[in-house]
Every structure is written in structure tokens, then in C-alpha cells.
Coordinates of C-alpha atoms in Angstrom, one line a residue:
M1252 CA 107.8 90.5 123.2
E1253 CA 108.1 93.5 120.9
E1254 CA 110.9 92.9 118.4
K1255 CA 113.6 95.5 118.6
T1256 CA 115.3 97.0 115.6
Y1257 CA 119.0 97.7 115.1
V1258 CA 118.4 101.4 115.3
D1259 CA 116.7 101.1 118.7
D1260 CA 119.7 99.1 120.1
I1261 CA 122.4 101.6 118.9
D1262 CA 123.9 103.8 121.6
R1263 CA 123.4 107.3 120.3
S1264 CA 125.0 109.1 123.2
I1265 CA 128.0 110.3 121.1
Y1266 CA 125.7 112.7 119.3
D1267 CA 123.7 113.8 122.3
I1268 CA 126.7 115.2 124.2
K1269 CA 125.6 118.2 126.2
N1270 CA 128.2 120.5 127.5
D1271 CA 127.5 122.8 130.4
E1272 CA 126.6 126.3 129.2
K1273 CA 129.7 128.3 129.7
D1274 CA 129.1 130.9 126.9
V1275 CA 130.6 134.2 127.5
Y1276 CA 127.7 136.1 125.9
R1277 CA 124.1 135.1 125.1
I1278 CA 121.8 137.7 123.5
Q1279 CA 118.2 138.1 124.7
E1280 CA 115.5 136.0 123.1
G1281 CA 113.5 137.2 120.2
L1282 CA 114.0 139.6 117.2
A1283 CA 114.1 143.4 117.4
P1284 CA 116.3 146.1 115.7
E1285 CA 118.1 146.5 119.0
I1286 CA 119.1 142.8 119.1
V1287 CA 120.3 142.9 115.5
T1288 CA 122.3 146.1 116.1
E1289 CA 123.8 144.5 119.2
I1290 CA 124.9 141.4 117.2
S1291 CA 126.4 143.6 114.6
R1292 CA 128.4 145.6 117.1
K1293 CA 129.5 142.6 119.1
K1294 CA 130.9 141.2 115.8
K1295 CA 132.5 144.6 114.9
D1296 CA 130.8 144.6 111.5
P1297 CA 131.7 147.1 108.8
S1298 CA 129.0 149.8 108.5
W1299 CA 127.5 148.3 105.3
M1300 CA 126.9 145.0 107.1
E1301 CA 125.0 146.6 110.0
I1302 CA 122.8 148.4 107.5
F1303 CA 122.3 145.2 105.5
R1304 CA 121.3 143.3 108.7
L1305 CA 118.7 146.0 109.7
Q1306 CA 117.3 146.0 106.1
S1307 CA 117.0 142.2 106.2
L1308 CA 115.1 142.4 109.5
Q1309 CA 112.6 144.8 107.9
I1310 CA 112.1 142.3 105.1
Y1311 CA 111.6 139.5 107.6
N1312 CA 109.0 141.4 109.5
R1313 CA 106.9 142.1 106.4
M1314 CA 107.1 138.6 104.9
K1315 CA 104.8 135.8 105.7
E1316 CA 105.8 132.3 106.7
P1317 CA 105.4 129.7 103.9
D1318 CA 101.8 128.4 103.5
W1319 CA 103.0 125.1 102.2
G1320 CA 105.2 122.3 103.4
P1321 CA 105.6 121.0 107.0
S1322 CA 104.0 122.9 109.9
L1323 CA 106.3 125.4 111.6
E1324 CA 103.8 125.9 114.4
G1325 CA 106.3 124.8 117.1
L1326 CA 108.9 127.4 116.1
D1327 CA 108.4 130.7 118.1
M1328 CA 111.1 133.2 117.2
E1329 CA 110.2 135.2 120.4
H1330 CA 111.8 132.3 122.3
I1331 CA 114.9 131.7 120.1
V1332 CA 118.3 133.1 121.0
T1333 CA 119.9 134.2 117.8
Y1334 CA 123.5 134.7 119.1
V1335 CA 125.5 132.7 121.6
R1336 CA 129.2 133.3 121.8
P1337 CA 131.3 130.4 123.4
N1338 CA 133.8 131.2 126.0
T1339 CA 136.8 131.1 123.6
H1340 CA 138.3 132.8 120.6
M1341 CA 139.0 131.2 117.2
S1342 CA 142.3 129.6 117.0
G1343 CA 144.5 127.9 114.4
K1344 CA 145.8 125.5 117.0
W1345 CA 143.7 122.6 118.2
S1346 CA 145.5 122.7 121.6
D1347 CA 144.2 126.2 122.3
V1348 CA 140.5 125.1 122.0
P1349 CA 138.8 124.8 125.5
E1350 CA 138.9 121.3 126.8
E1351 CA 135.2 120.4 126.8
I1352 CA 134.6 121.9 123.4
K1353 CA 137.7 120.0 122.1
N1354 CA 136.4 116.8 123.7
T1355 CA 133.1 117.1 121.8
F1356 CA 134.7 117.5 118.4
E1357 CA 137.2 114.7 119.2
L1358 CA 134.3 112.3 120.0
L1359 CA 132.8 113.2 116.7
G1360 CA 136.0 112.4 114.9
I1361 CA 136.8 115.8 113.5
P1362 CA 140.6 116.1 114.4
Q1363 CA 141.2 112.5 113.3
A1364 CA 139.6 113.2 110.0
E1365 CA 141.7 116.4 109.5
Q1366 CA 144.9 114.5 110.1
K1367 CA 144.0 111.7 107.7
S1368 CA 142.2 113.1 104.8
L1369 CA 141.3 116.8 104.9
A1370 CA 143.1 119.8 103.4
G1371 CA 141.5 122.1 106.0
V1372 CA 138.9 122.2 108.8
G1373 CA 136.7 124.8 110.3
A1374 CA 134.8 124.0 113.5
Q1375 CA 131.9 126.1 114.7
Y1376 CA 130.4 125.9 118.2
D1377 CA 127.1 127.7 118.6
S1378 CA 127.5 131.1 116.9
E1379 CA 131.2 131.3 116.4
L1380 CA 134.1 129.4 114.9
V1381 CA 136.4 128.0 117.5
Y1382 CA 139.0 126.5 115.2
H1383 CA 140.1 127.1 111.6
H1384 CA 143.1 125.6 109.9
V1385 CA 144.3 124.9 106.3
R1386 CA 147.3 122.9 105.3
E1387 CA 150.4 124.9 104.3
E1388 CA 150.7 123.2 100.9
V1389 CA 147.1 124.2 100.1
A1390 CA 147.6 127.8 101.2
A1391 CA 150.7 127.9 99.1
Q1392 CA 148.5 127.3 96.0
G1393 CA 146.8 130.5 96.8
V1394 CA 143.6 128.8 98.2
V1395 CA 141.9 131.0 100.8
Y1396 CA 140.0 129.2 103.5
T1397 CA 139.0 131.2 106.5
D1398 CA 136.1 132.2 108.7
M1399 CA 133.5 134.6 107.3
E1400 CA 134.2 137.3 109.9
S1401 CA 137.9 137.4 109.0
A1402 CA 137.0 137.5 105.3
L1403 CA 134.6 140.3 105.9
K1404 CA 137.3 142.6 107.3
G1405 CA 140.5 141.4 105.7
E1406 CA 142.0 141.7 102.2
Y1407 CA 139.1 139.8 100.7
A1408 CA 136.5 142.2 102.1
P1409 CA 135.6 143.7 98.6
M1410 CA 135.1 140.2 97.2
V1411 CA 132.9 139.2 100.1
Q1412 CA 130.8 142.4 99.8
K1413 CA 130.4 141.8 96.1
H1414 CA 129.0 138.3 96.6
F1415 CA 127.4 138.2 100.0
M1416 CA 123.7 137.3 99.7
K1417 CA 123.6 138.1 96.0
L1418 CA 122.7 134.6 95.1
V1419 CA 120.4 134.1 98.1
R1420 CA 118.7 137.4 98.6
P1421 CA 117.0 138.4 101.8
D1422 CA 113.7 138.9 99.9
D1423 CA 113.8 135.3 98.6
H1424 CA 111.8 134.0 101.6
K1425 CA 111.2 134.8 105.2
F1426 CA 114.0 132.7 106.6
A1427 CA 116.5 134.0 104.1
A1428 CA 115.7 137.5 105.5
L1429 CA 116.1 136.1 109.0
H1430 CA 119.5 134.8 108.1
G1431 CA 120.5 138.2 106.6
A1432 CA 119.6 139.9 109.9
V1433 CA 121.3 137.6 112.4
W1434 CA 123.9 135.5 110.5
S1435 CA 127.1 134.5 112.4
G1436 CA 130.0 132.3 111.7
G1437 CA 130.6 130.2 108.6
S1438 CA 133.4 129.9 106.1
F1439 CA 134.8 131.7 103.1
V1440 CA 136.7 129.8 100.4
Y1441 CA 138.4 131.1 97.3
V1442 CA 140.2 128.8 94.8
P1443 CA 142.3 130.6 92.3
P1444 CA 142.1 129.9 88.5
G1445 CA 143.4 126.5 87.5
V1446 CA 144.1 125.3 91.0
S1447 CA 142.9 121.7 91.9
V1448 CA 142.5 121.1 95.6
T1449 CA 143.0 117.3 95.6
I1450 CA 141.8 116.7 99.2
P1451 CA 138.6 118.1 100.7
L1452 CA 138.0 121.0 102.9
Q1453 CA 135.5 120.6 105.7
S1454 CA 133.4 122.8 108.0
Y1455 CA 131.6 121.2 111.0
F1456 CA 128.8 123.0 112.8
R1457 CA 127.8 122.0 116.3
L1458 CA 124.9 123.7 118.1
N1459 CA 125.1 123.1 121.9
A1460 CA 122.9 125.7 123.4
P1461 CA 119.2 124.9 124.0
G1462 CA 116.5 127.2 122.6
A1463 CA 119.1 128.8 120.2
G1464 CA 119.6 129.2 116.5
Q1465 CA 122.6 128.7 114.3
F1466 CA 122.9 131.0 111.2
E1467 CA 126.3 130.3 109.6
H1468 CA 127.1 131.7 106.2
T1469 CA 129.2 129.7 103.7
L1470 CA 130.5 131.6 100.6
I1471 CA 132.7 129.6 98.1
I1472 CA 134.1 130.9 94.8
V1473 CA 135.8 128.4 92.6
D1474 CA 137.5 130.4 89.9
E1475 CA 138.0 129.5 86.2
G1476 CA 139.3 125.9 85.6
A1477 CA 139.7 125.2 89.4
D1478 CA 138.4 122.1 91.3
L1479 CA 137.3 121.7 94.9
H1480 CA 135.5 119.2 97.2
F1481 CA 133.9 120.8 100.2
I1482 CA 132.3 118.9 103.1
E1483 CA 129.7 120.2 105.6
G1484 CA 128.8 118.3 108.7
C1485 CA 126.2 119.3 111.3
S1486 CA 124.9 117.9 114.6
A1487 CA 123.4 118.9 117.9
P1488 CA 122.3 117.2 121.2
K1489 CA 118.6 116.8 121.8
Y1490 CA 116.6 119.2 124.0
N1491 CA 112.9 119.5 124.9
V1492 CA 112.8 123.0 123.4
A1493 CA 112.9 124.0 119.8
N1494 CA 116.2 124.9 118.1
L1495 CA 116.6 126.5 114.7
H1496 CA 119.1 126.2 111.9
A1497 CA 118.8 128.8 109.2
G1498 CA 122.1 128.8 107.5
C1499 CA 123.0 130.0 104.0
V1500 CA 125.3 128.6 101.3
E1501 CA 126.3 130.5 98.2
L1502 CA 128.4 128.8 95.6
Y1503 CA 130.0 130.5 92.6
V1504 CA 131.4 128.0 90.0
R1505 CA 133.3 129.9 87.3
K1506 CA 134.0 128.8 83.7
N1507 CA 135.1 125.2 83.4
A1508 CA 135.4 124.9 87.2
K1509 CA 134.1 122.0 89.3
L1510 CA 132.8 122.0 92.8
R1511 CA 131.4 119.0 94.8
Y1512 CA 129.5 120.1 97.9
S1513 CA 128.8 117.2 100.3
T1514 CA 126.6 117.6 103.4
I1515 CA 125.8 115.2 106.3
E1516 CA 123.1 116.7 108.5
N1517 CA 122.4 115.0 111.8
W1518 CA 120.5 117.6 113.7
S1519 CA 118.7 116.6 116.9
K1520 CA 115.0 115.8 116.6
N1521 CA 113.9 119.1 118.2
M1522 CA 115.6 121.1 115.4
Y1523 CA 113.8 123.1 112.7
N1524 CA 116.3 122.9 109.8
L1525 CA 115.4 125.7 107.3
N1526 CA 118.6 126.0 105.4
T1527 CA 119.0 127.7 102.0
K1528 CA 121.7 126.6 99.5
R1529 CA 122.3 127.9 95.9
A1530 CA 124.9 127.7 93.2
V1531 CA 125.5 129.5 90.0
V1532 CA 127.5 127.7 87.3
E1533 CA 129.1 129.4 84.4
E1534 CA 130.1 128.0 80.9
G1535 CA 131.4 124.4 81.1
G1536 CA 131.3 124.4 84.9
V1537 CA 130.1 121.6 87.1
I1538 CA 128.3 121.5 90.5
E1539 CA 127.8 118.2 92.3
W1540 CA 125.6 118.2 95.4
V1541 CA 125.8 115.1 97.7
S1542 CA 123.3 115.3 100.6
G1543 CA 122.4 113.1 103.6
S1544 CA 119.6 114.3 105.8
F1545 CA 119.1 112.2 108.9
G1546 CA 118.1 114.4 111.7
S1547 CA 115.8 117.3 112.7
H1548 CA 112.2 117.5 113.6
V1549 CA 111.3 119.4 110.5
S1550 CA 113.5 120.1 107.4
C1551 CA 112.9 122.3 104.4
L1552 CA 116.0 122.0 102.2
Y1553 CA 116.1 122.3 98.4
P1554 CA 119.5 123.2 97.0
M1555 CA 119.3 125.2 93.8
S1556 CA 121.6 125.1 90.8
I1557 CA 121.5 128.0 88.3
L1558 CA 123.1 126.7 85.1
K1559 CA 123.9 130.1 83.6
G1560 CA 126.6 129.3 81.0
K1561 CA 126.7 127.2 77.9
G1562 CA 127.3 123.5 78.7
A1563 CA 127.1 124.0 82.5
R1564 CA 126.2 120.8 84.4
A1565 CA 124.6 120.0 87.8
E1566 CA 124.0 116.8 89.6
F1567 CA 122.2 116.3 92.9
T1568 CA 122.5 113.0 94.9
G1569 CA 120.5 112.8 98.1
I1570 CA 119.3 110.4 100.7
T1571 CA 116.8 111.2 103.5
F1572 CA 115.9 109.1 106.5
A1573 CA 112.7 110.1 108.3
G1574 CA 111.9 108.3 111.6
K1575 CA 109.5 108.9 114.5
G1576 CA 108.5 112.5 114.9
Q1577 CA 110.3 113.7 111.8
N1578 CA 108.8 115.6 108.8
L1579 CA 111.6 115.9 106.3
D1580 CA 110.7 118.0 103.2
T1581 CA 113.7 117.9 100.9
G1582 CA 114.6 118.0 97.2
A1583 CA 116.4 120.1 94.6
K1584 CA 115.9 122.9 92.1
M1585 CA 117.5 123.1 88.7
V1586 CA 117.3 126.2 86.6
H1587 CA 118.6 126.0 83.0
Q1588 CA 119.5 129.4 81.6
G1589 CA 122.3 128.6 79.1
P1590 CA 122.1 126.4 76.0
N1591 CA 123.1 122.7 76.1
T1592 CA 123.1 122.6 79.9
S1593 CA 122.3 119.4 81.7
S1594 CA 121.1 118.3 85.2
F1595 CA 120.4 115.1 87.0
V1596 CA 118.6 114.6 90.3
N1597 CA 118.8 111.2 92.0
T1598 CA 117.3 110.8 95.5
K1599 CA 116.4 108.0 97.8
S1600 CA 114.2 108.3 100.9
I1601 CA 113.4 106.0 103.8
S1602 CA 110.5 106.4 106.2
K1603 CA 109.8 104.4 109.4
D1604 CA 108.0 104.7 112.7
G1605 CA 105.5 107.2 111.3
G1606 CA 108.1 109.5 109.7
V1607 CA 107.1 111.7 106.8
S1608 CA 109.4 112.1 103.9
T1609 CA 108.5 114.5 101.1
F1610 CA 110.5 115.0 97.9
R1611 CA 110.1 118.2 95.9
S1612 CA 111.8 118.9 92.6
S1613 CA 111.7 121.9 90.4
V1614 CA 113.1 122.0 86.9
V1615 CA 113.0 125.2 84.9
V1616 CA 114.3 125.4 81.4
G1617 CA 114.4 128.9 80.0
K1618 CA 113.7 130.1 76.5
D1619 CA 117.4 130.5 75.8
A1620 CA 118.4 127.0 77.1
A1621 CA 117.9 125.2 73.8
G1622 CA 119.5 121.7 73.7
S1623 CA 119.2 121.3 77.5
K1624 CA 118.6 118.0 79.2
A1625 CA 117.2 117.3 82.6
A1626 CA 116.3 114.1 84.5
V1627 CA 114.8 113.5 87.9
S1628 CA 114.7 110.1 89.7
C1629 CA 113.1 109.7 93.1
Q1630 CA 112.7 106.4 94.9
S1631 CA 111.1 106.0 98.3
L1632 CA 110.9 103.1 100.7
M1633 CA 108.4 102.8 103.6
L1634 CA 109.2 100.3 106.3
D1635 CA 105.7 100.1 107.9
D1636 CA 102.0 100.9 107.5
Y1637 CA 101.9 104.3 109.1
S1638 CA 104.9 106.1 107.7
R1639 CA 104.4 108.4 104.7
S1640 CA 106.2 109.4 101.5
D1641 CA 105.2 111.9 98.9
T1642 CA 106.7 113.1 95.6
I1643 CA 105.9 116.6 94.3
P1644 CA 107.6 117.4 91.0
A1645 CA 107.3 120.7 89.2
M1646 CA 108.5 121.5 85.6
D1647 CA 108.5 124.8 83.7
I1648 CA 109.8 124.2 80.2
R1649 CA 109.9 127.3 77.9
T1650 CA 111.7 126.0 74.9
P1651 CA 110.7 123.1 72.5
D1652 CA 114.3 122.0 72.2
A1653 CA 114.8 120.3 75.5
D1654 CA 114.8 116.7 76.8
V1655 CA 113.2 116.5 80.3
G1656 CA 112.2 113.3 82.2
H1657 CA 110.9 112.4 85.7
E1658 CA 110.4 109.1 87.4
A1659 CA 109.2 108.3 90.9
Q1660 CA 108.8 105.0 92.7
I1661 CA 107.3 104.4 96.2
G1662 CA 107.3 101.0 97.7
R1663 CA 107.8 98.7 100.6
I1664 CA 110.3 95.9 101.4
S1665 CA 109.5 92.8 99.3
E1666 CA 108.5 89.9 101.6
E1667 CA 109.6 87.6 98.8
A1668 CA 113.1 89.0 99.0
V1669 CA 113.1 88.7 102.8
F1670 CA 112.0 85.0 102.4
Y1671 CA 114.7 84.3 99.9
L1672 CA 117.4 85.7 102.1
M1673 CA 116.1 83.8 105.1
S1674 CA 116.1 80.6 103.1
R1675 CA 119.8 81.2 102.6
G1676 CA 120.4 81.2 106.4
I1677 CA 120.1 84.9 107.0
G1678 CA 118.0 86.0 110.0
E1679 CA 114.9 88.2 109.3
E1680 CA 116.3 91.3 110.9
D1681 CA 119.6 91.0 109.0
A1682 CA 117.7 90.2 105.8
R1683 CA 115.6 93.4 106.1
A1684 CA 118.8 95.4 107.0
M1685 CA 120.5 94.1 103.8
I1686 CA 117.5 95.2 101.7
V1687 CA 117.4 98.7 103.2
S1688 CA 121.2 99.1 102.8
G1689 CA 121.0 97.8 99.2
F1690 CA 118.3 100.3 98.4
A1691 CA 120.4 103.2 99.7
D1692 CA 123.7 101.9 98.4
N1693 CA 124.1 103.7 95.1
V1694 CA 123.3 107.0 96.8
S1695 CA 125.1 106.5 100.1
K1696 CA 128.3 105.4 98.4
E1697 CA 128.6 109.0 97.1
L1698 CA 128.7 110.3 100.7
P1699 CA 132.2 111.1 101.9
L1700 CA 132.3 108.4 104.6
E1701 CA 136.0 108.1 104.6
Y1702 CA 136.5 111.6 105.9
A1703 CA 135.0 111.4 109.4
V1704 CA 134.1 108.8 111.9
E1705 CA 130.9 110.7 112.6
M1706 CA 129.7 110.2 109.1
N1707 CA 130.3 106.5 109.2
N1708 CA 128.4 106.3 112.5
L1709 CA 125.4 108.1 111.0
I1710 CA 125.1 105.7 108.1
Q1711 CA 125.2 102.7 110.4
L1712 CA 122.8 104.3 112.9
E1713 CA 120.2 105.5 110.5
M1714 CA 120.2 103.0 107.7
K1715 CA 121.8 99.7 108.6
G1716 CA 119.0 97.4 109.8
S1717 CA 116.4 100.2 110.2
I1718 CA 113.5 97.8 109.8
G1719 CA 110.7 99.5 111.7

């Protein structure tokens, strides 16, 4: 009899909830100027945004797909719907959200997390936010947390226009241009100087529609001396057609400010996750990325930190789990521009059932970044003979006054360790589970598990006892 694993025995139905399609508007498949213009008009964009979208589409059409990384052959933009509006409007009251959408988020633990440990929550369903709320005491500090569409048209419109896609430009790569053309939803956050938001904000993105894309835009500005923890969660049910996620995250960390950006991605295994994330950090500022990548058929995700000011710091902590049918190409980029800047990348990856996990890192130390330090650590664990793990580091050092290091380890579960644990009365499956969990522990403990039931379920589902 074939031995089952803990993962195979887990009921995953909570994440594969499929609601009937009751969207009020679904744009035609494909990409064309008329489609982009229609999205812009449906969203009542200001004129500059409509122009920006059409220019981004032109850039998209002339750029080629990447000739490296996982194959994107199964992604056909002619059969992707770029805008789906659910049959509701955004509300600040949970009771106003339509019942079946509300039930989905309740099963994922979002309202419970908001009540217990979040300063504010935004919930996006397909292409639009359906719920957005921030605690009164946080708003009283001057913290702005709202949906991107409201920010685009309200009193913060000049701030949005000044920063929107200035860090991630449409000509950076083909899917950044795609995002610029068809983006919808997302969150805008502004933390005033000196304000410390002591409990996190969270945005949760749920894609329900088959054959559709989600293109939310997150823009966060943490002003001088301020402090914020922002959590991003993502999930989708599984379909037999390709779905696409090409969101964009732009983070501005001002002088002596600190931002922790945590992400749990549990996309379904028909998803192409081609997200772009970037932060710029000024003098004395700190950016901390915490990333858990568990889902999607293909992922290409490499958050970038630009350490612009003197003494700026960045840390990236990530864990990736690649199972059957998954090719997860993840990593981080650190760009040192200011003197005495420092960065640390610490990642763990687990591959099983033929999954492919690739780690890419890029460290750039500019000629003006004297006294900078950078360290990269990548550890990979393969749970069988036919999974794969690769490490691809790149370094570009342009000053002799820098301290840069890289280490990588790829290995398998030690049979001696399994034997030792079994000799202590622990079953083989539990022994292997303990080893996998121990391998991931120093990374997974950084994930904000206490903030949502969904995140706890993910860790148990994808790591505990995943023995191949």
C-alpha cells in the first residue's frame, strides 16, 4: 500500500471555495486599447490615469516576455479577463457585504483576525475591494488607509499621482507594463511623521473568477520616524484554466522610518503569479520583508530594496514550498546606493513530488555605497529523488569598501536523524514531519501566524509532515 503523507490527508476545501459567478460586470477577454479605455471609464479614472494606462499598454505590446525563468507557455493573454467587478460596492460595514462573499472571507478567518489583532483590513474580491475599515484610534493618529480608487480621487490624489508607478515603472518588464494598463483595486497607506502603528494593517486578495487576472496596486508611504507592519494575504480556488496575478507593491520608507511587509501567498495551482514589489529606503530607514510562497503553478517574485540613504537597512526572510506541478522562482534584490547600508537575505525552500524551487538573489553595491554590508543565505530541502532546487546568485560590487557574502546549502532529510527520532518512540511520518518543521522554523516563526486563521492553516497544510 502506498504510504500517504500528512499533506495528502488534509482537507483543503476551505481554500477551494468556489462561489457562483454573480459579477455585475465582466470585460471581454484579451488586451486592446478599447478594453483598457473601458476599464478606465468604468472606474471613472482621472484623465491622467487613462493616458497612463494606454501608454502602459503600448509599452506592453512592444516588450518581449522574459527569456529566462519558468515557462509561461500556458499563459495566453487573449483568454484572460482583466477586469471583473463583483455584484457589490465597497463598504466600511461588514454587514453590508453580500452573504456569499462574506461567507468566503469568514471561512478564511479575516473578520476574526480583524477583531482580535488588526488595526485595519481591506478585502478585495476579484477586481474590486468589497470591504475596507480602519480603527478609529488609528485614524485619529492621522494614518490614512483606504482603497486605491478613493485615494486616486480624494484629498490624497496629488500624493498618489506623484508616487504611482514611479518605483516600479511600466518599462521595467512586460508584466509591469501590463499592470500599468489594467490595474484595479489595492490599498493606499500613509503614516504621518513620528507615528507608530502598534498593530498591523492587512489587505486580503481573493480571486474567485476562472480565467481572470487580478492586478491590485499597493502604495505605502511611511513618513519620517514612523513605524508600520502591513500584512498581505492572497488565495484563490483551483480551476482547470489559467489565472493570472500581476499585482504591484510600491513602498516608500522615509528617514529613520521602519516598515515590515509580510506576505502569505496561497494561490491555486493554476495561477501564474507574476507580482512585482519594490521599496526605497532613505537615511536610517528599515524595510523588512517576510514572505511565504505556497501556491501557484508558476511564480516569479523578487522583492527589491533600494537602500538610498546613509545607514539604510533591509532584511528579507522567505520560505517557499514547491509541490507537484509547481515551479516557484523566487528570491530578493538588494541595491545599495548610500554609504554604510546593510542588507540580509535569509531564505528556505522545500521541494516535494517533483516540485521545482529556484532561488535568485541579486546584490548591487554602487560606487557611492562605501562601508556597506550584504549577506545572502539560502537553504533548500528536497524530500524525494525527482524534485529540484536551484540557487542562482548574482553580485555586482562597484566599491572596494564593502563586505559581501553568500552561502547556499541544498540537501535531503538525514536518514540518521529519522532513525534517531524513531528510536525515541516517534513514528517515521512524524519524525520526518518534525525535521521539515525544524528546517523551516527560524523562517516560519517570522510569519504573522497570530493574525489570521488562514495563515495558520497554510503552515500546517504545506509544511507540517510534508514528507513526499
